């Protein structure tokens, strides 16, 4: 008995190793489960669709595989509802056992997703929501963003508005993390340049009853207005601002979400508006031209910033997976590959900061017809400060 013990032990170990190797080989020969948690209804519905379209376009270009693995999707409509976010993300993690989560648009929902990803160690790639906390205090080795922090476009717009000589500005947005943080970024840059935010107006997300606030703006008479709205809310705000007769007297600025993916519906009411964002139309680079052509052919639609962010989420997943040969359990190696990558985005190449957020150029854009024409660079290689991130 005792004489056989080492032998039996060795045999056991060999068996266990073989089982492990075969489990990991199976894991890599099976499909990689991607949980898409996005808004498919409500004011951000079109944004969710564009993100999924972009993601699928890159996947198609790669022959349906990323890092050697075929992809299987599980989809959840998060309705941009923070109250349902924890349940929704836990369904993906615990019930569906996804390998990766891609989502979402709304900052409040994304914060719940980041918490669940951090607790479970599930890989998360955020293809829009700019909540500072996700790549700030809640940052983690398994959490990445292919989009922006709310601070980035807010800050770039603040610099641009100050450069145009405005001194007193009123801000207006939805009262939640994205609105608060874009206004804070705007204010930081604008007040650093000697400007003053004279009034901060808010309404609850996703309300679109702007009338009382527009009356307030008319009475306040600021030099200019800074706004964050997106999707359906942005369409209505821009139209209401013009209808109230404010457009010709008080110039309206915003982060580029105000006019991205919305121009068909906004029509002439958006014409001439200046915004800052990490993407725009008519960039004219070969990379962007190829992307736009492929997107338009596939979906019979023009791409927007959300489509680009979805496309780049797939590119980032591909880069990470290639480095670990499809084995998502190798989180350190996955992260290391992205931290040193240069992502060949249609927006222009970008890198990933230590806190896992894009370091990127912010363009100044002006609406002309159905395009957000890029007319300059508002902030070159703008990095979010990543405040509160310890990894
Ligand atoms: C956000 O909630 O972070 C958010 C939503 C829509 C946008 C941008 C940011 O267009």
mmCIF file of C-alpha atoms and ligand atoms in Angstrom:
data_model
loop_
_atom_site.group_PDB
_atom_site.id
_atom_site.type_symbol
_atom_site.label_atom_id
_atom_site.label_comp_id
_atom_site.label_asym_id
_atom_site.label_seq_id
_atom_site.Cartn_x
_atom_site.Cartn_y
_atom_site.Cartn_z
ATOM 1 C CA UNK A 1 0.000 0.000 0.000
ATOM 2 C CA UNK A 2 2.550 2.561 1.148
ATOM 3 C CA UNK A 3 4.972 1.449 -1.549
ATOM 4 C CA UNK A 4 2.409 2.174 -4.270
ATOM 5 C CA UNK A 5 1.413 5.571 -2.958
ATOM 6 C CA UNK A 6 3.893 7.719 -4.929
ATOM 7 C CA UNK A 7 3.039 5.842 -8.105
ATOM 8 C CA UNK A 8 -0.666 6.261 -7.620
ATOM 9 C CA UNK A 9 -0.132 9.922 -6.836
ATOM 10 C CA UNK A 10 1.866 10.406 -10.023
ATOM 11 C CA UNK A 11 -0.820 8.654 -12.037
ATOM 12 C CA UNK A 12 -3.484 10.817 -10.448
ATOM 13 C CA UNK A 13 -1.544 13.982 -11.210
ATOM 14 C CA UNK A 14 -0.956 12.948 -14.798
ATOM 15 C CA UNK A 15 -4.653 12.273 -15.153
ATOM 16 C CA UNK A 16 -5.546 15.619 -13.646
ATOM 17 C CA UNK A 17 -3.130 17.450 -15.929
ATOM 18 C CA UNK A 18 -4.519 15.675 -18.972
ATOM 19 C CA UNK A 19 -8.034 16.574 -17.859
ATOM 20 C CA UNK A 20 -7.029 20.200 -17.444
ATOM 21 C CA UNK A 21 -5.352 20.349 -20.831
ATOM 22 C CA UNK A 22 -8.350 18.782 -22.476
ATOM 23 C CA UNK A 23 -10.740 21.103 -20.622
ATOM 24 C CA UNK A 24 -8.830 24.109 -21.855
ATOM 25 C CA UNK A 25 -8.604 22.664 -25.391
ATOM 26 C CA UNK A 26 -12.362 22.140 -25.286
ATOM 27 C CA UNK A 27 -12.870 25.648 -23.989
ATOM 28 C CA UNK A 28 -10.964 26.991 -26.960
ATOM 29 C CA UNK A 29 -12.597 24.784 -29.534
ATOM 30 C CA UNK A 30 -16.071 25.681 -28.297
ATOM 31 C CA UNK A 31 -17.620 29.007 -29.200
ATOM 32 C CA UNK A 32 -16.755 32.059 -27.159
ATOM 33 C CA UNK A 33 -19.924 33.359 -25.509
ATOM 34 C CA UNK A 34 -20.300 37.120 -25.803
ATOM 35 C CA UNK A 35 -23.051 38.736 -23.760
ATOM 36 C CA UNK A 36 -24.316 41.838 -25.536
ATOM 37 C CA UNK A 37 -26.010 44.019 -22.930
ATOM 38 C CA UNK A 38 -27.297 47.062 -24.781
ATOM 39 C CA UNK A 39 -30.397 49.257 -25.049
ATOM 40 C CA UNK A 40 -32.697 47.972 -27.796
ATOM 41 C CA UNK A 41 -35.684 50.049 -26.647
ATOM 42 C CA UNK A 42 -36.063 53.610 -25.358
ATOM 43 C CA UNK A 43 -34.244 56.854 -26.153
ATOM 44 C CA UNK A 44 -30.880 55.050 -26.730
ATOM 45 C CA UNK A 45 -32.258 52.167 -28.868
ATOM 46 C CA UNK A 46 -30.566 53.314 -32.090
ATOM 47 C CA UNK A 47 -27.247 53.588 -30.221
ATOM 48 C CA UNK A 48 -27.439 49.966 -29.084
ATOM 49 C CA UNK A 49 -28.167 48.791 -32.612
ATOM 50 C CA UNK A 50 -25.257 50.782 -34.063
ATOM 51 C CA UNK A 51 -22.881 49.293 -31.474
ATOM 52 C CA UNK A 52 -23.987 45.757 -32.301
ATOM 53 C CA UNK A 53 -23.721 46.475 -36.042
ATOM 54 C CA UNK A 54 -20.180 47.765 -35.629
ATOM 55 C CA UNK A 55 -19.180 44.777 -33.512
ATOM 56 C CA UNK A 56 -20.580 42.321 -36.057
ATOM 57 C CA UNK A 57 -18.936 44.131 -38.956
ATOM 58 C CA UNK A 58 -15.467 43.587 -37.513
ATOM 59 C CA UNK A 59 -16.303 39.984 -36.675
ATOM 60 C CA UNK A 60 -17.457 39.387 -40.284
ATOM 61 C CA UNK A 61 -14.267 40.953 -41.592
ATOM 62 C CA UNK A 62 -12.373 38.397 -39.493
ATOM 63 C CA UNK A 63 -14.295 35.495 -40.991
ATOM 64 C CA UNK A 64 -16.540 35.117 -37.938
ATOM 65 C CA UNK A 65 -13.696 34.369 -35.509
ATOM 66 C CA UNK A 66 -11.745 36.389 -32.947
ATOM 67 C CA UNK A 67 -8.471 34.977 -31.578
ATOM 68 C CA UNK A 68 -9.234 31.714 -33.373
ATOM 69 C CA UNK A 69 -12.626 31.261 -31.711
ATOM 70 C CA UNK A 70 -16.062 31.393 -33.188
ATOM 71 C CA UNK A 71 -18.460 33.690 -31.382
ATOM 72 C CA UNK A 72 -21.898 33.004 -29.979
ATOM 73 C CA UNK A 73 -24.039 35.925 -28.840
ATOM 74 C CA UNK A 74 -26.453 36.171 -25.938
ATOM 75 C CA UNK A 75 -28.420 39.430 -26.027
ATOM 76 C CA UNK A 76 -30.101 41.420 -23.270
ATOM 77 C CA UNK A 77 -32.079 44.639 -23.725
ATOM 78 C CA UNK A 78 -31.007 46.709 -20.715
ATOM 79 C CA UNK A 79 -33.588 49.437 -21.517
ATOM 80 C CA UNK A 80 -31.071 52.006 -20.180
ATOM 81 C CA UNK A 81 -32.626 51.252 -16.800
ATOM 82 C CA UNK A 82 -30.168 51.252 -13.886
ATOM 83 C CA UNK A 83 -32.798 49.665 -11.613
ATOM 84 C CA UNK A 84 -32.736 46.487 -13.747
ATOM 85 C CA UNK A 85 -28.997 46.511 -14.445
ATOM 86 C CA UNK A 86 -27.720 44.214 -11.679
ATOM 87 C CA UNK A 87 -30.308 41.523 -12.475
ATOM 88 C CA UNK A 88 -29.619 41.794 -16.195
ATOM 89 C CA UNK A 89 -25.861 41.510 -15.900
ATOM 90 C CA UNK A 90 -26.083 38.664 -13.391
ATOM 91 C CA UNK A 91 -28.280 36.718 -15.816
ATOM 92 C CA UNK A 92 -25.459 36.905 -18.346
ATOM 93 C CA UNK A 93 -22.761 35.985 -15.845
ATOM 94 C CA UNK A 94 -24.525 33.336 -13.761
ATOM 95 C CA UNK A 95 -27.262 31.865 -15.951
ATOM 96 C CA UNK A 96 -25.710 32.123 -19.412
ATOM 97 C CA UNK A 97 -22.112 31.754 -18.259
ATOM 98 C CA UNK A 98 -20.797 34.223 -20.817
ATOM 99 C CA UNK A 99 -17.032 34.555 -21.339
ATOM 100 C CA UNK A 100 -17.176 38.268 -22.140
ATOM 101 C CA UNK A 101 -19.702 41.047 -21.629
ATOM 102 C CA UNK A 102 -19.950 43.887 -24.123
ATOM 103 C CA UNK A 103 -22.058 46.808 -22.894
ATOM 104 C CA UNK A 104 -23.481 49.340 -22.488
ATOM 105 C CA UNK A 105 -24.625 52.848 -23.477
ATOM 106 C CA UNK A 106 -25.988 54.326 -20.217
ATOM 107 C CA UNK A 107 -23.492 55.299 -17.492
ATOM 108 C CA UNK A 108 -25.754 54.272 -14.599
ATOM 109 C CA UNK A 109 -26.277 50.801 -16.079
ATOM 110 C CA UNK A 110 -22.556 50.489 -16.852
ATOM 111 C CA UNK A 111 -21.619 51.135 -13.226
ATOM 112 C CA UNK A 112 -23.695 48.149 -12.107
ATOM 113 C CA UNK A 113 -22.080 46.073 -14.858
ATOM 114 C CA UNK A 114 -18.589 47.102 -13.774
ATOM 115 C CA UNK A 115 -19.357 46.126 -10.188
ATOM 116 C CA UNK A 116 -20.552 42.667 -11.296
ATOM 117 C CA UNK A 117 -17.562 42.245 -13.625
ATOM 118 C CA UNK A 118 -15.154 43.235 -10.883
ATOM 119 C CA UNK A 119 -16.745 40.826 -8.375
ATOM 120 C CA UNK A 120 -16.926 37.870 -10.774
ATOM 121 C CA UNK A 121 -13.752 38.525 -12.772
ATOM 122 C CA UNK A 122 -15.750 38.344 -16.041
ATOM 123 C CA UNK A 123 -14.180 40.266 -18.887
ATOM 124 C CA UNK A 124 -16.084 43.496 -19.662
ATOM 125 C CA UNK A 125 -15.642 45.807 -22.646
ATOM 126 C CA UNK A 126 -17.686 49.016 -22.467
ATOM 127 C CA UNK A 127 -18.527 50.251 -26.008
ATOM 128 C CA UNK A 128 -20.043 53.602 -24.976
ATOM 129 C CA UNK A 129 -20.985 54.558 -21.397
ATOM 130 C CA UNK A 130 -18.522 57.188 -20.188
ATOM 131 C CA UNK A 131 -18.968 56.868 -16.404
ATOM 132 C CA UNK A 132 -15.687 58.000 -14.861
ATOM 133 C CA UNK A 133 -15.961 55.382 -12.119
ATOM 134 C CA UNK A 134 -15.654 52.472 -14.575
ATOM 135 C CA UNK A 135 -12.060 53.410 -15.402
ATOM 136 C CA UNK A 136 -11.609 55.342 -12.139
ATOM 137 C CA UNK A 137 -12.325 53.981 -8.654
ATOM 138 C CA UNK A 138 -13.893 50.785 -10.105
ATOM 139 C CA UNK A 139 -11.131 50.078 -12.601
ATOM 140 C CA UNK A 140 -9.949 46.485 -12.811
ATOM 141 C CA UNK A 141 -7.596 44.331 -14.882
ATOM 142 C CA UNK A 142 -10.613 42.706 -16.608
ATOM 143 C CA UNK A 143 -12.508 45.947 -17.433
ATOM 144 C CA UNK A 144 -11.869 47.916 -20.650
ATOM 145 C CA UNK A 145 -13.520 50.691 -22.620
ATOM 146 C CA UNK A 146 -13.494 51.244 -26.402
ATOM 147 C CA UNK A 147 -15.236 54.632 -26.202
ATOM 148 C CA UNK A 148 -14.442 57.610 -23.916
ATOM 149 C CA UNK A 149 -14.921 58.921 -20.412
ATOM 150 C CA UNK A 150 -17.621 61.564 -20.038
ATOM 151 C CA UNK A 151 -14.879 63.936 -18.962
ATOM 152 C CA UNK A 152 -13.060 63.697 -22.329
ATOM 153 C CA UNK A 153 -15.618 65.205 -24.749
ATOM 154 C CA UNK A 154 -16.829 67.567 -21.994
ATOM 155 C CA UNK A 155 -13.315 68.914 -21.482
ATOM 156 C CA UNK A 156 -12.597 69.220 -25.220
ATOM 157 C CA UNK A 157 -15.853 71.125 -25.780
ATOM 158 C CA UNK A 158 -15.008 73.465 -22.869
ATOM 159 C CA UNK A 159 -11.695 74.348 -24.492
ATOM 160 C CA UNK A 160 -13.359 74.922 -27.857
ATOM 161 C CA UNK A 161 -16.103 77.179 -26.464
ATOM 162 C CA UNK A 162 -13.560 79.243 -24.503
ATOM 163 C CA UNK A 163 -11.444 79.647 -27.668
ATOM 164 C CA UNK A 164 -14.449 81.079 -29.459
ATOM 165 C CA UNK A 165 -14.516 83.902 -26.958
ATOM 166 C CA UNK A 166 -17.635 83.072 -24.967
ATOM 167 C CA UNK A 167 -17.532 84.137 -21.317
ATOM 168 C CA UNK A 168 -20.851 83.206 -19.690
ATOM 169 C CA UNK A 169 -22.392 79.856 -20.463
ATOM 170 C CA UNK A 170 -25.484 77.980 -19.268
ATOM 171 C CA UNK A 171 -25.405 74.177 -19.269
ATOM 172 C CA UNK A 172 -28.318 71.818 -19.754
ATOM 173 C CA UNK A 173 -28.447 68.032 -19.501
ATOM 174 C CA UNK A 174 -30.100 64.952 -18.023
ATOM 175 C CA UNK A 175 -29.460 64.578 -14.300
ATOM 176 C CA UNK A 176 -27.355 61.414 -14.106
ATOM 177 C CA UNK A 177 -23.686 60.416 -14.198
ATOM 178 C CA UNK A 178 -23.115 61.140 -17.908
ATOM 179 C CA UNK A 179 -24.711 64.607 -17.793
ATOM 180 C CA UNK A 180 -23.053 65.531 -14.510
ATOM 181 C CA UNK A 181 -19.623 64.382 -15.660
ATOM 182 C CA UNK A 182 -19.752 65.981 -19.121
ATOM 183 C CA UNK A 183 -20.779 69.272 -17.527
ATOM 184 C CA UNK A 184 -17.965 68.897 -14.965
ATOM 185 C CA UNK A 185 -15.409 68.254 -17.739
ATOM 186 C CA UNK A 186 -16.746 71.196 -19.730
ATOM 187 C CA UNK A 187 -16.630 73.466 -16.683
ATOM 188 C CA UNK A 188 -13.088 72.423 -15.757
ATOM 189 C CA UNK A 189 -11.711 73.436 -19.170
ATOM 190 C CA UNK A 190 -13.972 76.453 -19.680
ATOM 191 C CA UNK A 191 -13.319 78.026 -16.275
ATOM 192 C CA UNK A 192 -9.577 77.324 -16.543
ATOM 193 C CA UNK A 193 -9.670 79.582 -19.613
ATOM 194 C CA UNK A 194 -11.469 82.346 -17.726
ATOM 195 C CA UNK A 195 -15.070 81.487 -18.629
ATOM 196 C CA UNK A 196 -17.916 81.122 -16.179
ATOM 197 C CA UNK A 197 -20.801 78.675 -16.008
ATOM 198 C CA UNK A 198 -23.639 80.941 -14.903
ATOM 199 C CA UNK A 199 -26.432 78.383 -14.742
ATOM 200 C CA UNK A 200 -26.673 74.596 -14.616
ATOM 201 C CA UNK A 201 -30.035 73.241 -15.779
ATOM 202 C CA UNK A 202 -31.116 69.609 -15.481
ATOM 203 C CA UNK A 203 -34.040 67.287 -16.019
ATOM 204 C CA UNK A 204 -34.415 63.627 -15.078
ATOM 205 C CA UNK A 205 -33.314 60.972 -17.609
ATOM 206 C CA UNK A 206 -34.915 60.271 -20.101
ATOM 207 C CA UNK A 207 -37.426 63.163 -19.924
ATOM 208 C CA UNK A 208 -37.788 65.467 -22.912
ATOM 209 C CA UNK A 209 -40.064 68.208 -21.545
ATOM 210 C CA UNK A 210 -37.585 71.000 -22.247
ATOM 211 C CA UNK A 211 -39.972 73.961 -22.420
ATOM 212 C CA UNK A 212 -39.558 75.417 -18.909
ATOM 213 C CA UNK A 213 -35.780 75.093 -19.134
ATOM 214 C CA UNK A 214 -35.679 76.801 -22.528
ATOM 215 C CA UNK A 215 -37.689 79.676 -21.063
ATOM 216 C CA UNK A 216 -35.118 79.874 -18.261
ATOM 217 C CA UNK A 217 -32.288 80.050 -20.831
ATOM 218 C CA UNK A 218 -34.052 82.845 -22.712
ATOM 219 C CA UNK A 219 -34.397 84.823 -19.463
ATOM 220 C CA UNK A 220 -30.796 84.164 -18.348
ATOM 221 C CA UNK A 221 -29.340 85.331 -21.702
ATOM 222 C CA UNK A 222 -25.973 83.530 -21.504
ATOM 223 C CA UNK A 223 -23.372 84.026 -24.297
ATOM 224 C CA UNK A 224 -23.792 80.385 -25.240
ATOM 225 C CA UNK A 225 -25.292 77.069 -24.110
ATOM 226 C CA UNK A 226 -23.537 73.742 -23.555
ATOM 227 C CA UNK A 227 -25.703 70.625 -23.762
ATOM 228 C CA UNK A 228 -25.417 66.879 -23.397
ATOM 229 C CA UNK A 229 -28.263 64.814 -24.785
ATOM 230 C CA UNK A 230 -28.089 61.768 -27.030
ATOM 231 C CA UNK A 231 -30.286 59.562 -29.190
ATOM 232 C CA UNK A 232 -33.993 60.400 -29.262
ATOM 233 C CA UNK A 233 -33.568 63.036 -26.541
ATOM 234 C CA UNK A 234 -30.931 64.880 -28.589
ATOM 235 C CA UNK A 235 -33.193 64.943 -31.632
ATOM 236 C CA UNK A 236 -35.974 66.584 -29.653
ATOM 237 C CA UNK A 237 -33.727 69.010 -27.782
ATOM 238 C CA UNK A 238 -32.096 70.402 -30.923
ATOM 239 C CA UNK A 239 -35.494 70.796 -32.588
ATOM 240 C CA UNK A 240 -37.054 72.435 -29.508
ATOM 241 C CA UNK A 241 -34.071 74.794 -29.101
ATOM 242 C CA UNK A 242 -34.557 76.046 -32.659
ATOM 243 C CA UNK A 243 -38.363 76.185 -32.356
ATOM 244 C CA UNK A 244 -38.042 78.328 -29.208
ATOM 245 C CA UNK A 245 -36.172 80.875 -31.326
ATOM 246 C CA UNK A 246 -32.968 80.479 -29.315
ATOM 247 C CA UNK A 247 -30.711 79.092 -32.038
ATOM 248 C CA UNK A 248 -30.134 82.395 -33.799
ATOM 249 C CA UNK A 249 -29.426 84.396 -30.608
ATOM 250 C CA UNK A 250 -27.616 82.052 -28.225
ATOM 251 C CA UNK A 251 -25.161 79.656 -29.904
ATOM 252 C CA UNK A 252 -25.664 76.041 -28.892
ATOM 253 C CA UNK A 253 -22.658 73.772 -28.295
ATOM 254 C CA UNK A 254 -22.452 70.242 -27.010
ATOM 255 C CA UNK A 255 -20.459 67.082 -26.786
ATOM 256 C CA UNK A 256 -20.766 65.469 -30.207
ATOM 257 C CA UNK A 257 -23.503 63.077 -29.037
ATOM 258 C CA UNK A 258 -25.914 65.973 -29.512
ATOM 259 C CA UNK A 259 -25.670 65.590 -33.293
ATOM 260 C CA UNK A 260 -24.282 62.059 -33.864
ATOM 261 C CA UNK A 261 -26.588 59.523 -35.486
ATOM 262 C CA UNK A 262 -29.355 62.123 -35.241
ATOM 263 C CA UNK A 263 -28.953 64.414 -38.253
ATOM 264 C CA UNK A 264 -31.553 62.740 -40.484
ATOM 265 C CA UNK A 265 -34.171 63.488 -37.826
ATOM 266 C CA UNK A 266 -32.879 66.929 -36.783
ATOM 267 C CA UNK A 267 -32.719 68.337 -40.309
ATOM 268 C CA UNK A 268 -31.986 72.036 -40.694
ATOM 269 C CA UNK A 269 -32.417 72.666 -36.957
ATOM 270 C CA UNK A 270 -28.952 71.136 -36.404
ATOM 271 C CA UNK A 271 -27.240 73.001 -39.226
ATOM 272 C CA UNK A 272 -24.095 74.853 -38.138
ATOM 273 C CA UNK A 273 -23.898 73.373 -34.619
ATOM 274 C CA UNK A 274 -20.378 72.947 -33.249
ATOM 275 C CA UNK A 275 -19.499 69.977 -31.088
ATOM 276 C CA UNK A 276 -16.420 68.035 -29.975
ATOM 277 C CA UNK A 277 -16.058 64.248 -30.150
ATOM 278 C CA UNK A 278 -13.571 61.468 -30.879
ATOM 279 C CA UNK A 279 -15.163 60.778 -34.272
ATOM 280 C CA UNK A 280 -16.714 62.736 -37.088
ATOM 281 C CA UNK A 281 -17.787 62.490 -40.721
ATOM 282 C CA UNK A 282 -15.494 63.039 -43.671
ATOM 283 C CA UNK A 283 -12.299 62.294 -41.777
ATOM 284 C CA UNK A 284 -11.129 61.199 -45.197
ATOM 285 C CA UNK A 285 -8.500 58.694 -44.041
ATOM 286 C CA UNK A 286 -8.208 55.443 -45.999
ATOM 287 C CA UNK A 287 -9.003 53.521 -42.798
ATOM 288 C CA UNK A 288 -12.216 55.433 -42.154
ATOM 289 C CA UNK A 289 -13.254 55.444 -45.803
ATOM 290 C CA UNK A 290 -12.977 51.646 -45.947
ATOM 291 C CA UNK A 291 -14.935 51.285 -42.705
ATOM 292 C CA UNK A 292 -17.695 53.626 -43.853
ATOM 293 C CA UNK A 293 -18.060 51.911 -47.180
ATOM 294 C CA UNK A 294 -18.251 48.441 -45.597
ATOM 295 C CA UNK A 295 -20.728 49.631 -42.956
ATOM 296 C CA UNK A 296 -22.976 51.363 -45.507
ATOM 297 C CA UNK A 297 -22.933 48.304 -47.784
ATOM 298 C CA UNK A 298 -23.773 45.918 -44.966
ATOM 299 C CA UNK A 299 -26.429 47.902 -43.123
ATOM 300 C CA UNK A 300 -27.680 50.429 -45.720
ATOM 301 C CA UNK A 301 -26.964 53.085 -43.090
ATOM 302 C CA UNK A 302 -24.251 55.638 -42.433
ATOM 303 C CA UNK A 303 -22.071 54.751 -39.436
ATOM 304 C CA UNK A 304 -21.801 57.033 -36.419
ATOM 305 C CA UNK A 305 -19.630 57.224 -33.311
ATOM 306 C CA UNK A 306 -21.536 54.327 -31.700
ATOM 307 C CA UNK A 307 -20.883 52.052 -34.666
ATOM 308 C CA UNK A 308 -17.169 52.870 -34.422
ATOM 309 C CA UNK A 309 -17.100 52.116 -30.702
ATOM 310 C CA UNK A 310 -18.795 48.740 -31.310
ATOM 311 C CA UNK A 311 -16.345 47.959 -34.116
ATOM 312 C CA UNK A 312 -13.424 48.832 -31.858
ATOM 313 C CA UNK A 313 -14.811 46.771 -28.963
ATOM 314 C CA UNK A 314 -14.574 43.770 -31.322
ATOM 315 C CA UNK A 315 -11.080 44.817 -32.401
ATOM 316 C CA UNK A 316 -9.982 45.050 -28.765
ATOM 317 C CA UNK A 317 -11.467 41.661 -27.947
ATOM 318 C CA UNK A 318 -9.662 40.240 -30.985
ATOM 319 C CA UNK A 319 -6.311 41.690 -29.914
ATOM 320 C CA UNK A 320 -6.657 40.343 -26.383
ATOM 321 C CA UNK A 321 -7.837 36.910 -27.546
ATOM 322 C CA UNK A 322 -5.044 36.582 -30.091
ATOM 323 C CA UNK A 323 -2.500 37.161 -27.322
ATOM 324 C CA UNK A 324 -3.964 34.365 -25.153
ATOM 325 C CA UNK A 325 -4.807 32.046 -28.075
ATOM 326 C CA UNK A 326 -8.489 32.271 -27.292
ATOM 327 C CA UNK A 327 -8.145 31.431 -23.595
ATOM 328 C CA UNK A 328 -9.949 34.233 -21.707
ATOM 329 C CA UNK A 329 -8.870 32.824 -18.352
ATOM 330 C CA UNK A 330 -5.393 34.277 -18.992
ATOM 331 C CA UNK A 331 -6.441 37.712 -17.800
ATOM 332 C CA UNK A 332 -2.977 39.139 -17.144
ATOM 333 C CA UNK A 333 -1.748 38.352 -20.638
ATOM 334 C CA UNK A 334 -5.013 39.583 -22.156
ATOM 335 C CA UNK A 335 -4.649 42.945 -20.370
ATOM 336 C CA UNK A 336 -0.936 43.248 -21.175
ATOM 337 C CA UNK A 337 -1.662 42.859 -24.893
ATOM 338 C CA UNK A 338 -4.222 45.663 -24.855
ATOM 339 C CA UNK A 339 -2.088 47.936 -22.704
ATOM 340 C CA UNK A 340 0.616 47.927 -25.352
ATOM 341 C CA UNK A 341 -1.654 47.872 -28.410
ATOM 342 C CA UNK A 342 -2.265 50.619 -30.914
ATOM 343 C CA UNK A 343 -5.843 50.158 -32.031
ATOM 344 C CA UNK A 344 -6.352 50.838 -35.719
ATOM 345 C CA UNK A 345 -9.703 52.566 -35.317
ATOM 346 C CA UNK A 346 -11.714 54.325 -38.039
ATOM 347 C CA UNK A 347 -11.548 57.357 -35.689
ATOM 348 C CA UNK A 348 -7.732 57.304 -35.991
ATOM 349 C CA UNK A 349 -5.283 55.138 -34.041
ATOM 350 C CA UNK A 350 -5.610 55.145 -30.262
ATOM 351 C CA UNK A 351 -3.915 53.535 -27.275
ATOM 352 C CA UNK A 352 -5.344 52.275 -23.979
ATOM 353 C CA UNK A 353 -4.392 54.091 -20.775
ATOM 354 C CA UNK A 354 -3.290 52.360 -17.558
ATOM 355 C CA UNK A 355 -6.882 52.615 -16.348
ATOM 356 C CA UNK A 356 -8.020 50.986 -19.666
ATOM 357 C CA UNK A 357 -9.628 53.978 -21.372
ATOM 358 C CA UNK A 358 -8.811 55.234 -24.902
ATOM 359 C CA UNK A 359 -6.218 58.001 -25.247
ATOM 360 C CA UNK A 360 -7.448 59.773 -28.357
ATOM 361 C CA UNK A 361 -7.841 62.933 -30.394
ATOM 362 C CA UNK A 362 -11.029 64.904 -29.841
ATOM 363 C CA UNK A 363 -12.245 66.506 -33.060
ATOM 364 C CA UNK A 364 -14.050 69.801 -33.486
ATOM 365 C CA UNK A 365 -17.027 69.199 -35.781
ATOM 366 C CA UNK A 366 -19.606 71.398 -37.427
ATOM 367 C CA UNK A 367 -22.925 70.203 -38.775
ATOM 368 C CA UNK A 368 -23.235 70.740 -42.484
ATOM 369 C CA UNK A 369 -26.264 69.093 -44.072
ATOM 370 C CA UNK A 370 -26.275 65.441 -42.972
ATOM 371 C CA UNK A 371 -22.670 65.472 -41.776
ATOM 372 C CA UNK A 372 -20.698 66.291 -38.644
ATOM 373 C CA UNK A 373 -17.832 67.740 -40.661
ATOM 374 C CA UNK A 374 -14.471 67.554 -38.917
ATOM 375 C CA UNK A 375 -13.046 71.075 -38.987
ATOM 376 C CA UNK A 376 -10.113 70.637 -36.637
ATOM 377 C CA UNK A 377 -8.713 68.916 -33.570
ATOM 378 C CA UNK A 378 -10.131 70.300 -30.306
ATOM 379 C CA UNK A 379 -7.738 68.321 -28.050
ATOM 380 C CA UNK A 380 -4.850 66.199 -29.267
ATOM 381 C CA UNK A 381 -4.276 62.752 -27.639
ATOM 382 C CA UNK A 382 -6.569 63.574 -24.747
ATOM 383 C CA UNK A 383 -6.179 61.127 -21.835
ATOM 384 C CA UNK A 384 -8.706 60.890 -19.041
ATOM 385 C CA UNK A 385 -6.896 61.544 -15.754
ATOM 386 C CA UNK A 386 -8.177 58.159 -14.447
ATOM 387 C CA UNK A 387 -8.787 59.691 -11.031
ATOM 388 C CA UNK A 388 -9.145 57.078 -8.289
ATOM 389 C CA UNK A 389 -7.955 54.084 -10.336
ATOM 390 C CA UNK A 390 -5.568 51.742 -8.515
ATOM 391 C CA UNK A 391 -4.707 48.495 -10.231
HETATM 392 C C1 LIG B 1 -23.728 57.674 -20.974
HETATM 393 O O1 LIG B 1 -24.725 57.455 -20.273
HETATM 394 O O2 LIG B 1 -22.577 57.495 -20.549
HETATM 395 C C2 LIG B 1 -23.892 58.141 -22.375
HETATM 396 C C3 LIG B 1 -25.064 57.867 -23.074
HETATM 397 C C4 LIG B 1 -25.192 58.275 -24.388
HETATM 398 C C5 LIG B 1 -24.158 58.948 -25.002
HETATM 399 C C6 LIG B 1 -22.994 59.229 -24.318
HETATM 400 C C7 LIG B 1 -22.857 58.833 -22.990
HETATM 401 O O3 LIG B 1 -24.279 59.326 -26.272
#
